[in-house]
Coordinates of C-alpha atoms and ligand atoms in Angstrom, one line a residue:
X1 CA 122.1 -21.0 154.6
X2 CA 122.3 -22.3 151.1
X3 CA 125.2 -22.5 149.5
X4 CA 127.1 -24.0 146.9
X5 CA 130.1 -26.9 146.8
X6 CA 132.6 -27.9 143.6
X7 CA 132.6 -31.9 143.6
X8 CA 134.4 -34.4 140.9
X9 CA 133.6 -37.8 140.8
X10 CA 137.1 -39.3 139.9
X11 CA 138.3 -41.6 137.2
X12 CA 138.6 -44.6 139.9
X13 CA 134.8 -44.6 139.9
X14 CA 134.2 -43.7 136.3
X15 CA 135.8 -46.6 135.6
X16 CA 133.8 -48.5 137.7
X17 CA 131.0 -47.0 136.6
X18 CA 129.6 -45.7 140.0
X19 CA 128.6 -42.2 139.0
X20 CA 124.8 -43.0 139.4
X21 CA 125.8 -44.8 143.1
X22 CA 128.3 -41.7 144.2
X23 CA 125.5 -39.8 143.1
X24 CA 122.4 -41.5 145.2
X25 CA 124.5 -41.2 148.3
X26 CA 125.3 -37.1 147.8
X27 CA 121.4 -36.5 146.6
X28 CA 120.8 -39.0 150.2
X29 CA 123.0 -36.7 152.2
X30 CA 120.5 -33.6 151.5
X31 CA 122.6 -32.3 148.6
X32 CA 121.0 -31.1 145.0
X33 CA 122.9 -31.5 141.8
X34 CA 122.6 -28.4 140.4
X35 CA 125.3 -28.7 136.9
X36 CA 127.3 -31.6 136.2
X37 CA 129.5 -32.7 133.0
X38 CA 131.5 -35.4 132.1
X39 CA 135.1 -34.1 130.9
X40 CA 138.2 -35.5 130.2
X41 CA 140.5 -33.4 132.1
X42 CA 143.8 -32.2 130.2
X43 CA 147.4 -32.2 132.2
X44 CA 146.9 -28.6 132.1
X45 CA 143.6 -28.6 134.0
X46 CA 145.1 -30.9 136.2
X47 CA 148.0 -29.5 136.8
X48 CA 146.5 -26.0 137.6
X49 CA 143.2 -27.6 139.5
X50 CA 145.7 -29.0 142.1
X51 CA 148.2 -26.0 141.9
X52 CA 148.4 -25.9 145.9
X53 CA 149.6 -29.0 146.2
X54 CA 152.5 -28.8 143.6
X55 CA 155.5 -29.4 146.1
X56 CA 153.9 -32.3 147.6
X57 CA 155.3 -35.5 146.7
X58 CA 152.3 -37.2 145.4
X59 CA 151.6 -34.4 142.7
X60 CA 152.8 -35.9 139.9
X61 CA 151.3 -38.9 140.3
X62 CA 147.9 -37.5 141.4
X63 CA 147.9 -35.4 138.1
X64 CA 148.5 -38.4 136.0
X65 CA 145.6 -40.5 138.0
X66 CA 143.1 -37.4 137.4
X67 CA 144.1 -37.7 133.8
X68 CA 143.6 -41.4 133.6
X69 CA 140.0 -41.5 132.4
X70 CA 136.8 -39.7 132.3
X71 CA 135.9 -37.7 135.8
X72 CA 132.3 -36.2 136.2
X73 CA 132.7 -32.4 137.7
X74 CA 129.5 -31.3 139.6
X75 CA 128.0 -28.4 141.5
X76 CA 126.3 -29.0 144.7
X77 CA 123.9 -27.3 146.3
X78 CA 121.7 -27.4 149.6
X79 CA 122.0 -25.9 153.6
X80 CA 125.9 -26.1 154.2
X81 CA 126.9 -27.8 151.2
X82 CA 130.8 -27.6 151.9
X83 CA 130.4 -29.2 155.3
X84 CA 127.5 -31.5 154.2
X85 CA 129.7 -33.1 151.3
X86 CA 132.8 -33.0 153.2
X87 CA 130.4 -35.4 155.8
X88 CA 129.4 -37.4 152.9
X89 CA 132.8 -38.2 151.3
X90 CA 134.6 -39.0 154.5
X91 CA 138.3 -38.9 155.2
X92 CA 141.0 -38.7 152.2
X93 CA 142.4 -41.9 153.3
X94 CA 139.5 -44.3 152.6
X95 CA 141.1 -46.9 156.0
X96 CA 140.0 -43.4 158.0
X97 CA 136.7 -42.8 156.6
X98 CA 133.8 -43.5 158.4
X99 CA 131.2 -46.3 157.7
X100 CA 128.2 -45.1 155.3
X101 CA 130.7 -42.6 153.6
X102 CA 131.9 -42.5 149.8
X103 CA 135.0 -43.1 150.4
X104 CA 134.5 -46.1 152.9
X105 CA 131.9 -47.6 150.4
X106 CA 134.2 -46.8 146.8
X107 CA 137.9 -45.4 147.5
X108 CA 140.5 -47.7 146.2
X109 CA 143.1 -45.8 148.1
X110 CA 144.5 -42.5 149.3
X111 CA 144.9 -41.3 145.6
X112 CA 142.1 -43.2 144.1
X113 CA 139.2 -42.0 146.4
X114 CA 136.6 -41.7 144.2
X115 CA 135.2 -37.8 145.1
X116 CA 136.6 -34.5 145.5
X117 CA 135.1 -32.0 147.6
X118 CA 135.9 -28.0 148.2
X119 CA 137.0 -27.3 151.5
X120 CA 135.4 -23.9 152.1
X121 CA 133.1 -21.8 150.6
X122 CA 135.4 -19.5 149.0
X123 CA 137.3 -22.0 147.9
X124 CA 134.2 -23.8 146.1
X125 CA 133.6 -20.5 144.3
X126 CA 136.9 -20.5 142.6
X127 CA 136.9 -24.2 141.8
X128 CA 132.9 -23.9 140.8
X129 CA 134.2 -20.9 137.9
X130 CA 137.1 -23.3 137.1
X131 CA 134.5 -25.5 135.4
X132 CA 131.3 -24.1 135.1
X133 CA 130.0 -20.6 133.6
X134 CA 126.8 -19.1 135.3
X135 CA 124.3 -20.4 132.6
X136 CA 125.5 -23.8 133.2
X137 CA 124.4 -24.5 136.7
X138 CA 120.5 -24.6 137.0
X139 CA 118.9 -24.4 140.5
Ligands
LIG201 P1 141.4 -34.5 147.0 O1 140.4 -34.3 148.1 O2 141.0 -34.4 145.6 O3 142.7 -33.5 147.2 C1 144.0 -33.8 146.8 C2 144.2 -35.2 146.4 O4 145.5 -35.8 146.3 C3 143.4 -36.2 147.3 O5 142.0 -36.0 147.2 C4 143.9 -37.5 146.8 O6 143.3 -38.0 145.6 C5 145.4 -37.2 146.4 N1 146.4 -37.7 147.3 C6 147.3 -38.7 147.0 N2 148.1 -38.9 148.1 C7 147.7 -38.1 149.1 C8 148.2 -37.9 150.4 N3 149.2 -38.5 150.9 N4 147.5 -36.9 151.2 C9 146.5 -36.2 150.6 N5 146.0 -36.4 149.4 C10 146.6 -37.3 148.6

Protein backbone atom coordinates (compact mmCIF):
# COMPACT_ATOMS: atom_id res chain seq x y z
CA UNK A 1 0.00 0.00 0.00
CA UNK A 2 1.20 3.55 -0.45
CA UNK A 3 1.82 5.52 2.10
CA UNK A 4 3.47 8.32 3.44
CA UNK A 5 6.73 8.90 5.96
CA UNK A 6 7.90 12.42 7.82
CA UNK A 7 11.93 12.54 7.21
CA UNK A 8 14.54 15.45 8.27
CA UNK A 9 17.79 15.56 6.97
CA UNK A 10 19.67 16.88 10.10
CA UNK A 11 22.03 19.76 10.65
CA UNK A 12 25.15 17.16 10.81
CA UNK A 13 24.67 16.66 7.13
CA UNK A 14 23.57 20.13 6.15
CA UNK A 15 26.58 21.09 7.28
CA UNK A 16 28.32 18.75 5.25
CA UNK A 17 26.42 19.48 2.56
CA UNK A 18 25.04 15.87 1.87
CA UNK A 19 21.42 16.71 1.25
CA UNK A 20 21.63 15.80 -2.51
CA UNK A 21 23.70 12.23 -1.30
CA UNK A 22 21.03 11.43 1.71
CA UNK A 23 18.71 12.12 -0.92
CA UNK A 24 20.02 9.67 -3.84
CA UNK A 25 20.14 6.92 -1.35
CA UNK A 26 16.22 7.43 -0.03
CA UNK A 27 15.01 8.00 -4.00
CA UNK A 28 17.51 4.46 -4.47
CA UNK A 29 15.67 2.73 -1.69
CA UNK A 30 12.20 3.02 -3.73
CA UNK A 31 11.08 6.21 -1.89
CA UNK A 32 9.59 9.53 -3.79
CA UNK A 33 10.13 12.97 -2.50
CA UNK A 34 6.90 14.22 -2.52
CA UNK A 35 7.50 18.05 -0.36
CA UNK A 36 10.60 19.10 1.13
CA UNK A 37 11.89 22.59 2.69
CA UNK A 38 14.78 23.80 4.11
CA UNK A 39 14.03 25.44 7.71
CA UNK A 40 15.81 26.61 10.43
CA UNK A 41 14.04 25.06 13.21
CA UNK A 42 13.24 27.37 16.33
CA UNK A 43 13.88 25.90 20.12
CA UNK A 44 10.20 25.85 20.20
CA UNK A 45 9.77 23.54 17.23
CA UNK A 46 12.32 21.56 18.63
CA UNK A 47 11.44 21.36 21.72
CA UNK A 48 7.79 20.31 20.93
CA UNK A 49 8.95 17.99 17.67
CA UNK A 50 10.76 15.77 20.26
CA UNK A 51 8.18 16.34 23.17
CA UNK A 52 8.18 12.31 23.87
CA UNK A 53 11.45 12.30 24.72
CA UNK A 54 11.61 15.29 27.19
CA UNK A 55 12.64 13.20 30.37
CA UNK A 56 15.33 11.55 28.60
CA UNK A 57 18.73 12.71 29.40
CA UNK A 58 19.88 13.59 26.05
CA UNK A 59 16.92 16.07 25.46
CA UNK A 60 18.54 19.11 26.03
CA UNK A 61 21.33 18.51 24.15
CA UNK A 62 19.46 16.89 21.14
CA UNK A 63 17.30 20.20 21.05
CA UNK A 64 20.27 22.32 20.92
CA UNK A 65 21.99 19.96 18.07
CA UNK A 66 18.55 20.20 15.96
CA UNK A 67 18.88 23.92 16.38
CA UNK A 68 22.43 24.07 15.38
CA UNK A 69 22.00 24.76 11.61
CA UNK A 70 19.82 24.43 8.75
CA UNK A 71 17.78 20.81 8.58
CA UNK A 72 15.91 19.83 5.33
CA UNK A 73 12.20 18.39 6.48
CA UNK A 74 10.74 16.02 3.79
CA UNK A 75 7.74 13.95 2.97
CA UNK A 76 8.23 10.49 1.58
CA UNK A 77 6.28 8.58 -0.30
CA UNK A 78 6.17 5.00 -2.00
CA UNK A 79 4.85 1.03 -0.92
CA UNK A 80 5.58 0.98 2.92
CA UNK A 81 7.31 4.11 3.33
CA UNK A 82 7.65 4.02 7.22
CA UNK A 83 9.36 0.61 7.07
CA UNK A 84 11.16 1.33 3.72
CA UNK A 85 12.94 4.55 5.31
CA UNK A 86 13.35 3.01 8.63
CA UNK A 87 15.51 0.23 6.25
CA UNK A 88 17.27 2.98 4.62
CA UNK A 89 18.47 4.98 7.61
CA UNK A 90 19.56 2.13 9.66
CA UNK A 91 20.05 1.93 13.42
CA UNK A 92 20.06 5.32 15.71
CA UNK A 93 23.44 4.40 16.77
CA UNK A 94 25.41 4.80 13.54
CA UNK A 95 28.36 1.67 15.11
CA UNK A 96 24.80 -0.56 14.85
CA UNK A 97 23.69 0.43 11.49
CA UNK A 98 24.01 -1.76 8.76
CA UNK A 99 26.48 -1.41 5.80
CA UNK A 100 24.77 0.54 2.66
CA UNK A 101 22.59 2.53 5.23
CA UNK A 102 22.55 6.45 5.88
CA UNK A 103 23.53 6.25 8.92
CA UNK A 104 26.54 3.74 8.38
CA UNK A 105 27.61 5.89 5.25
CA UNK A 106 27.00 9.77 7.15
CA UNK A 107 26.16 9.62 11.05
CA UNK A 108 28.71 11.34 13.17
CA UNK A 109 27.25 9.70 16.26
CA UNK A 110 24.23 8.69 18.17
CA UNK A 111 22.94 12.41 18.31
CA UNK A 112 24.39 13.52 15.08
CA UNK A 113 22.95 10.86 12.71
CA UNK A 114 22.12 12.66 9.84
CA UNK A 115 18.17 11.53 9.14
CA UNK A 116 15.08 11.22 11.06
CA UNK A 117 12.46 8.92 10.25
CA UNK A 118 8.67 8.38 11.62
CA UNK A 119 8.22 5.28 13.32
CA UNK A 120 4.62 4.34 12.28
CA UNK A 121 2.18 5.54 10.13
CA UNK A 122 0.20 7.39 12.52
CA UNK A 123 2.89 8.80 13.85
CA UNK A 124 4.20 10.18 10.32
CA UNK A 125 0.76 11.80 9.96
CA UNK A 126 1.17 13.89 12.94
CA UNK A 127 4.84 14.74 12.34
CA UNK A 128 3.93 15.24 8.31
CA UNK A 129 1.06 18.20 9.63
CA UNK A 130 3.82 19.49 11.99
CA UNK A 131 5.53 20.80 8.87
CA UNK A 132 3.68 20.66 5.88
CA UNK A 133 0.05 21.84 4.92
CA UNK A 134 -1.87 19.74 2.21
CA UNK A 135 -1.00 22.07 -0.75
CA UNK A 136 2.59 21.71 0.03
CA UNK A 137 3.25 18.08 -0.68
CA UNK A 138 2.76 17.22 -4.43
CA UNK A 139 2.46 13.53 -5.54
P1 LIG B 1 15.81 10.40 16.03
O1 LIG B 1 15.46 9.21 15.22
O2 LIG B 1 15.61 11.74 15.40
O3 LIG B 1 15.01 10.37 17.42
C1 LIG B 1 15.51 10.93 18.62
C2 LIG B 1 16.90 11.45 18.49
O4 LIG B 1 17.60 11.67 19.72
C3 LIG B 1 17.77 10.42 17.77
O5 LIG B 1 17.38 10.30 16.43
C4 LIG B 1 19.15 11.01 18.02
O6 LIG B 1 19.46 12.07 17.16
C5 LIG B 1 19.00 11.59 19.44
N1 LIG B 1 19.67 10.83 20.48
C6 LIG B 1 20.73 11.26 21.20
N2 LIG B 1 21.10 10.36 22.10
C7 LIG B 1 20.28 9.30 21.96
C8 LIG B 1 20.18 8.04 22.62
N3 LIG B 1 21.01 7.68 23.62
N4 LIG B 1 19.21 7.20 22.23
C9 LIG B 1 18.35 7.56 21.24
N5 LIG B 1 18.41 8.75 20.58
C10 LIG B 1 19.37 9.61 20.93
Amino acid sequence: MTEQTFSIIKPDATRRNLTGSVNAMLEGAGLRIVAQKRIHMSQAQAESFYGVHKERPFFGSLVAFMTSGPVVVQVLEGENAVLKNREVMGATNPEQADEGTIRKAFAESIEANSVHGSDSPENAAIEIAYFFSGTEIVG
